[in-house]
């Protein structure tokens, strides 16, 4: 069983558990999520694997590109270890193509493949350096990553690549603003970028903000369904992207007071807020 299989299976099961936990919280009281700030024009999404954004965040991406915002994806790996029956070199080609298609469905034209190795990411300088370069290239106001807490809620464990990527993303955003950190990138022509206001971690068990996804839900489903070879490779015979995504979106929506939503843990990167 390879890493990306693990990460997806665990996230499937654990999100269901986490949502049940969320639901119990909702039933006890009022909606407990604040709306995310939508007064921005550019965002960069940094995740470990193709499919990480499509398991719940893509409908929110579609909402924002519909508003005229520019969003770029950065895939730290190409998910090449994610299909058990496919050689990594072939899986890289297939999964990069699927990610480009799923990005296009939600209005994202640029996908940066950072080329680190799937399944064996470690928090450290090489990872920070690669993400820092992407932040300096694309100069976003908001950076979106995936949950990097140890669990998805309860005892359902998160996956090593996700944890390393999220933690490194928080640090790389600060690195990007310091011209003397990874200074070789500056010498090679990139400029420092200190304009990131917030980092958002999608589906964190500590999620405290949300955005409505009701109107763009179907495009989120299509974006996940574009990962056909990957989903086929998982061998989940009864897996239905719409059913899976609807379950999570509706439960987040109940917490937010709308039909469907996506949740985020928000980190301010500005001293004054
Ligand atoms: Zn993943």
CSV table of C-alpha atoms in Angstrom, one decimal, residues 5-210:
chain,number,residue,atom,x,y,z
A,5,UNK,CA,-3.4,5.4,-1.2
A,6,UNK,CA,-2.9,5.6,2.5
A,7,UNK,CA,-3.5,9.4,2.7
A,8,UNK,CA,-6.6,9.3,0.7
A,9,UNK,CA,-8.2,6.3,2.4
A,10,UNK,CA,-7.4,7.8,5.8
A,11,UNK,CA,-8.7,11.1,4.9
A,12,UNK,CA,-11.9,9.6,3.5
A,13,UNK,CA,-12.6,7.7,6.7
A,14,UNK,CA,-11.3,10.4,9.0
A,15,UNK,CA,-13.2,13.2,7.5
A,16,UNK,CA,-16.4,11.3,7.9
A,17,UNK,CA,-15.5,10.8,11.6
A,18,UNK,CA,-14.5,14.5,11.9
A,19,UNK,CA,-17.8,15.6,10.3
A,20,UNK,CA,-19.7,13.5,12.7
A,21,UNK,CA,-17.8,15.3,15.5
A,22,UNK,CA,-18.6,18.6,13.9
A,23,UNK,CA,-22.2,17.8,13.7
A,24,UNK,CA,-22.4,17.0,17.3
A,25,UNK,CA,-20.9,20.4,18.0
A,26,UNK,CA,-23.4,22.1,15.8
A,27,UNK,CA,-26.3,20.4,17.4
A,28,UNK,CA,-25.3,21.8,20.7
A,29,UNK,CA,-25.4,25.4,19.6
A,30,UNK,CA,-25.2,28.1,17.0
A,31,UNK,CA,-23.1,28.0,13.8
A,32,UNK,CA,-19.5,28.4,15.0
A,33,UNK,CA,-17.6,29.4,11.9
A,34,UNK,CA,-16.6,32.9,10.8
A,35,UNK,CA,-16.6,33.9,7.1
A,36,UNK,CA,-13.2,34.0,5.5
A,37,UNK,CA,-11.9,37.3,4.2
A,38,UNK,CA,-12.7,37.5,0.4
A,39,UNK,CA,-11.2,40.9,-0.2
A,40,UNK,CA,-8.2,39.6,-2.1
A,41,UNK,CA,-7.3,39.1,-5.8
A,42,UNK,CA,-4.5,36.5,-5.8
A,43,UNK,CA,-4.0,33.2,-4.0
A,44,UNK,CA,-1.5,30.3,-4.2
A,45,UNK,CA,-2.6,26.8,-3.1
A,46,UNK,CA,0.3,24.7,-1.9
A,47,UNK,CA,-0.5,21.0,-1.3
A,48,UNK,CA,1.5,17.7,-1.2
A,49,UNK,CA,-0.3,15.7,-3.9
A,50,UNK,CA,-2.6,16.1,-6.9
A,51,UNK,CA,-6.1,15.3,-5.5
A,52,UNK,CA,-5.5,17.0,-2.2
A,53,UNK,CA,-7.4,20.1,-3.2
A,54,UNK,CA,-10.1,18.2,-5.0
A,55,UNK,CA,-11.1,16.2,-1.9
A,56,UNK,CA,-13.2,19.2,-0.7
A,57,UNK,CA,-11.6,22.6,-1.5
A,58,UNK,CA,-12.1,22.8,-5.3
A,59,UNK,CA,-15.7,24.1,-5.0
A,60,UNK,CA,-14.4,27.1,-3.0
A,61,UNK,CA,-11.7,27.7,-5.6
A,62,UNK,CA,-14.4,27.8,-8.3
A,63,UNK,CA,-16.3,30.4,-6.3
A,64,UNK,CA,-13.2,32.6,-6.1
A,65,UNK,CA,-12.2,32.3,-9.7
A,66,UNK,CA,-15.8,33.2,-10.6
A,67,UNK,CA,-15.3,36.3,-8.6
A,68,UNK,CA,-12.4,37.2,-10.9
A,69,UNK,CA,-9.6,36.2,-8.5
A,70,UNK,CA,-6.4,34.7,-9.8
A,71,UNK,CA,-5.5,31.4,-8.2
A,72,UNK,CA,-2.4,29.3,-8.9
A,73,UNK,CA,-1.8,25.7,-7.7
A,74,UNK,CA,1.6,24.4,-6.5
A,75,UNK,CA,1.9,20.6,-6.2
A,76,UNK,CA,4.9,19.7,-4.0
A,77,UNK,CA,5.0,16.2,-5.5
A,78,UNK,CA,3.3,14.8,-8.6
A,79,UNK,CA,1.7,12.0,-6.7
A,80,UNK,CA,3.8,9.5,-8.5
A,81,UNK,CA,3.7,6.9,-5.7
A,82,UNK,CA,-0.1,7.1,-5.5
A,83,UNK,CA,-1.2,4.3,-7.9
A,84,UNK,CA,-0.2,0.9,-6.7
A,85,UNK,CA,-0.4,-0.8,-10.1
A,86,UNK,CA,1.4,1.9,-12.1
A,87,UNK,CA,5.1,2.7,-12.3
A,88,UNK,CA,5.9,6.1,-10.8
A,89,UNK,CA,7.3,7.5,-14.1
A,90,UNK,CA,4.0,6.8,-15.8
A,91,UNK,CA,1.9,7.8,-12.7
A,92,UNK,CA,3.7,11.1,-12.7
A,93,UNK,CA,2.6,11.8,-16.3
A,94,UNK,CA,-0.9,10.6,-15.7
A,95,UNK,CA,-1.4,12.5,-12.5
A,96,UNK,CA,0.0,15.8,-13.7
A,97,UNK,CA,-2.4,15.6,-16.6
A,98,UNK,CA,-5.3,14.9,-14.4
A,99,UNK,CA,-4.4,17.8,-12.1
A,100,UNK,CA,-4.2,20.2,-15.0
A,101,UNK,CA,-7.6,19.1,-16.1
A,102,UNK,CA,-9.2,19.3,-12.6
A,103,UNK,CA,-7.6,22.8,-12.1
A,104,UNK,CA,-9.0,24.0,-15.4
A,105,UNK,CA,-12.5,22.9,-14.4
A,106,UNK,CA,-12.4,25.4,-11.4
A,107,UNK,CA,-10.8,28.2,-13.3
A,108,UNK,CA,-7.1,27.6,-12.5
A,109,UNK,CA,-4.8,27.9,-15.5
A,110,UNK,CA,-1.4,27.6,-13.8
A,111,UNK,CA,-0.2,24.5,-11.9
A,112,UNK,CA,3.4,24.6,-10.5
A,113,UNK,CA,4.8,21.1,-10.1
A,114,UNK,CA,7.7,21.5,-7.6
A,115,UNK,CA,9.1,18.0,-8.2
A,116,UNK,CA,9.8,16.7,-4.7
A,117,UNK,CA,9.4,12.9,-4.1
A,118,UNK,CA,6.0,11.6,-3.2
A,119,UNK,CA,5.5,9.7,0.0
A,120,UNK,CA,8.8,10.7,1.6
A,121,UNK,CA,8.5,14.5,2.2
A,122,UNK,CA,10.3,15.8,5.3
A,123,UNK,CA,9.9,19.1,7.0
A,124,UNK,CA,13.2,20.9,6.3
A,125,UNK,CA,15.1,23.4,4.2
A,126,UNK,CA,14.7,21.8,0.8
A,127,UNK,CA,10.9,21.8,1.2
A,128,UNK,CA,10.8,25.3,2.6
A,129,UNK,CA,13.1,26.5,-0.3
A,130,UNK,CA,10.9,25.0,-3.0
A,131,UNK,CA,7.7,26.5,-1.6
A,132,UNK,CA,9.4,29.8,-0.9
A,133,UNK,CA,10.4,30.0,-4.6
A,134,UNK,CA,6.8,29.4,-5.6
A,135,UNK,CA,5.5,32.1,-3.3
A,136,UNK,CA,8.1,34.5,-4.7
A,137,UNK,CA,7.2,33.6,-8.3
A,138,UNK,CA,3.4,34.1,-7.8
A,139,UNK,CA,3.3,36.8,-5.2
A,140,UNK,CA,-0.1,35.8,-3.6
A,141,UNK,CA,-2.1,37.7,-0.9
A,142,UNK,CA,-3.5,34.4,0.5
A,143,UNK,CA,-1.9,31.0,0.6
A,144,UNK,CA,-4.1,28.0,1.0
A,145,UNK,CA,-2.8,24.6,2.1
A,146,UNK,CA,-4.3,21.4,3.6
A,147,UNK,CA,-4.7,20.4,7.2
A,148,UNK,CA,-1.3,19.8,8.7
A,149,UNK,CA,-2.5,18.9,12.2
A,150,UNK,CA,-1.6,15.5,13.5
A,151,UNK,CA,-5.1,14.2,12.9
A,152,UNK,CA,-8.3,15.0,10.9
A,153,UNK,CA,-10.2,15.1,14.2
A,154,UNK,CA,-10.5,12.4,16.8
A,155,UNK,CA,-7.9,9.7,16.4
A,156,UNK,CA,-7.8,9.6,12.6
A,157,UNK,CA,-4.2,10.2,11.7
A,158,UNK,CA,-3.1,12.7,9.1
A,159,UNK,CA,-0.4,11.7,6.6
A,160,UNK,CA,3.3,12.6,6.7
A,161,UNK,CA,3.5,14.5,3.4
A,162,UNK,CA,0.5,16.6,4.4
A,163,UNK,CA,1.9,17.5,7.8
A,164,UNK,CA,5.4,18.4,6.4
A,165,UNK,CA,3.9,20.4,3.6
A,166,UNK,CA,1.6,22.5,5.7
A,167,UNK,CA,4.2,23.3,8.3
A,168,UNK,CA,6.8,24.2,5.7
A,169,UNK,CA,4.2,26.4,3.9
A,170,UNK,CA,3.7,28.5,7.0
A,171,UNK,CA,7.5,29.0,7.3
A,172,UNK,CA,8.1,29.4,3.6
A,173,UNK,CA,5.7,32.3,3.5
A,174,UNK,CA,7.8,34.1,6.0
A,175,UNK,CA,11.0,33.1,4.3
A,176,UNK,CA,9.7,34.6,1.0
A,177,UNK,CA,9.6,38.0,2.7
A,178,UNK,CA,13.3,38.0,3.8
A,179,UNK,CA,15.7,38.6,0.9
A,180,UNK,CA,18.6,37.1,2.9
A,181,UNK,CA,16.8,33.8,3.3
A,182,UNK,CA,17.3,31.5,0.3
A,183,UNK,CA,19.2,34.5,-1.2
A,184,UNK,CA,20.3,32.5,-4.2
A,185,UNK,CA,16.7,32.8,-5.5
A,186,UNK,CA,17.1,36.6,-5.3
A,187,UNK,CA,20.4,36.5,-7.1
A,188,UNK,CA,18.7,34.3,-9.8
A,189,UNK,CA,16.1,37.0,-10.4
A,190,UNK,CA,13.2,36.4,-8.0
A,191,UNK,CA,12.2,39.3,-5.8
A,192,UNK,CA,11.3,39.0,-2.1
A,193,UNK,CA,7.5,38.8,-1.4
A,194,UNK,CA,6.1,39.8,2.0
A,195,UNK,CA,2.6,40.4,0.8
A,196,UNK,CA,0.9,37.2,2.1
A,197,UNK,CA,-1.7,38.3,4.6
A,198,UNK,CA,-3.1,34.9,5.7
A,199,UNK,CA,-2.4,31.2,5.4
A,200,UNK,CA,-5.5,29.0,5.3
A,201,UNK,CA,-5.4,25.3,6.2
A,202,UNK,CA,-8.4,23.4,4.6
A,203,UNK,CA,-10.2,20.8,6.7
A,204,UNK,CA,-8.2,21.4,9.8
A,205,UNK,CA,-9.9,19.9,12.9
A,206,UNK,CA,-9.3,23.4,14.3
A,207,UNK,CA,-11.1,25.1,11.4
A,208,UNK,CA,-12.6,28.4,12.5
A,209,UNK,CA,-13.6,30.0,9.2
A,210,UNK,CA,-15.7,28.9,6.2
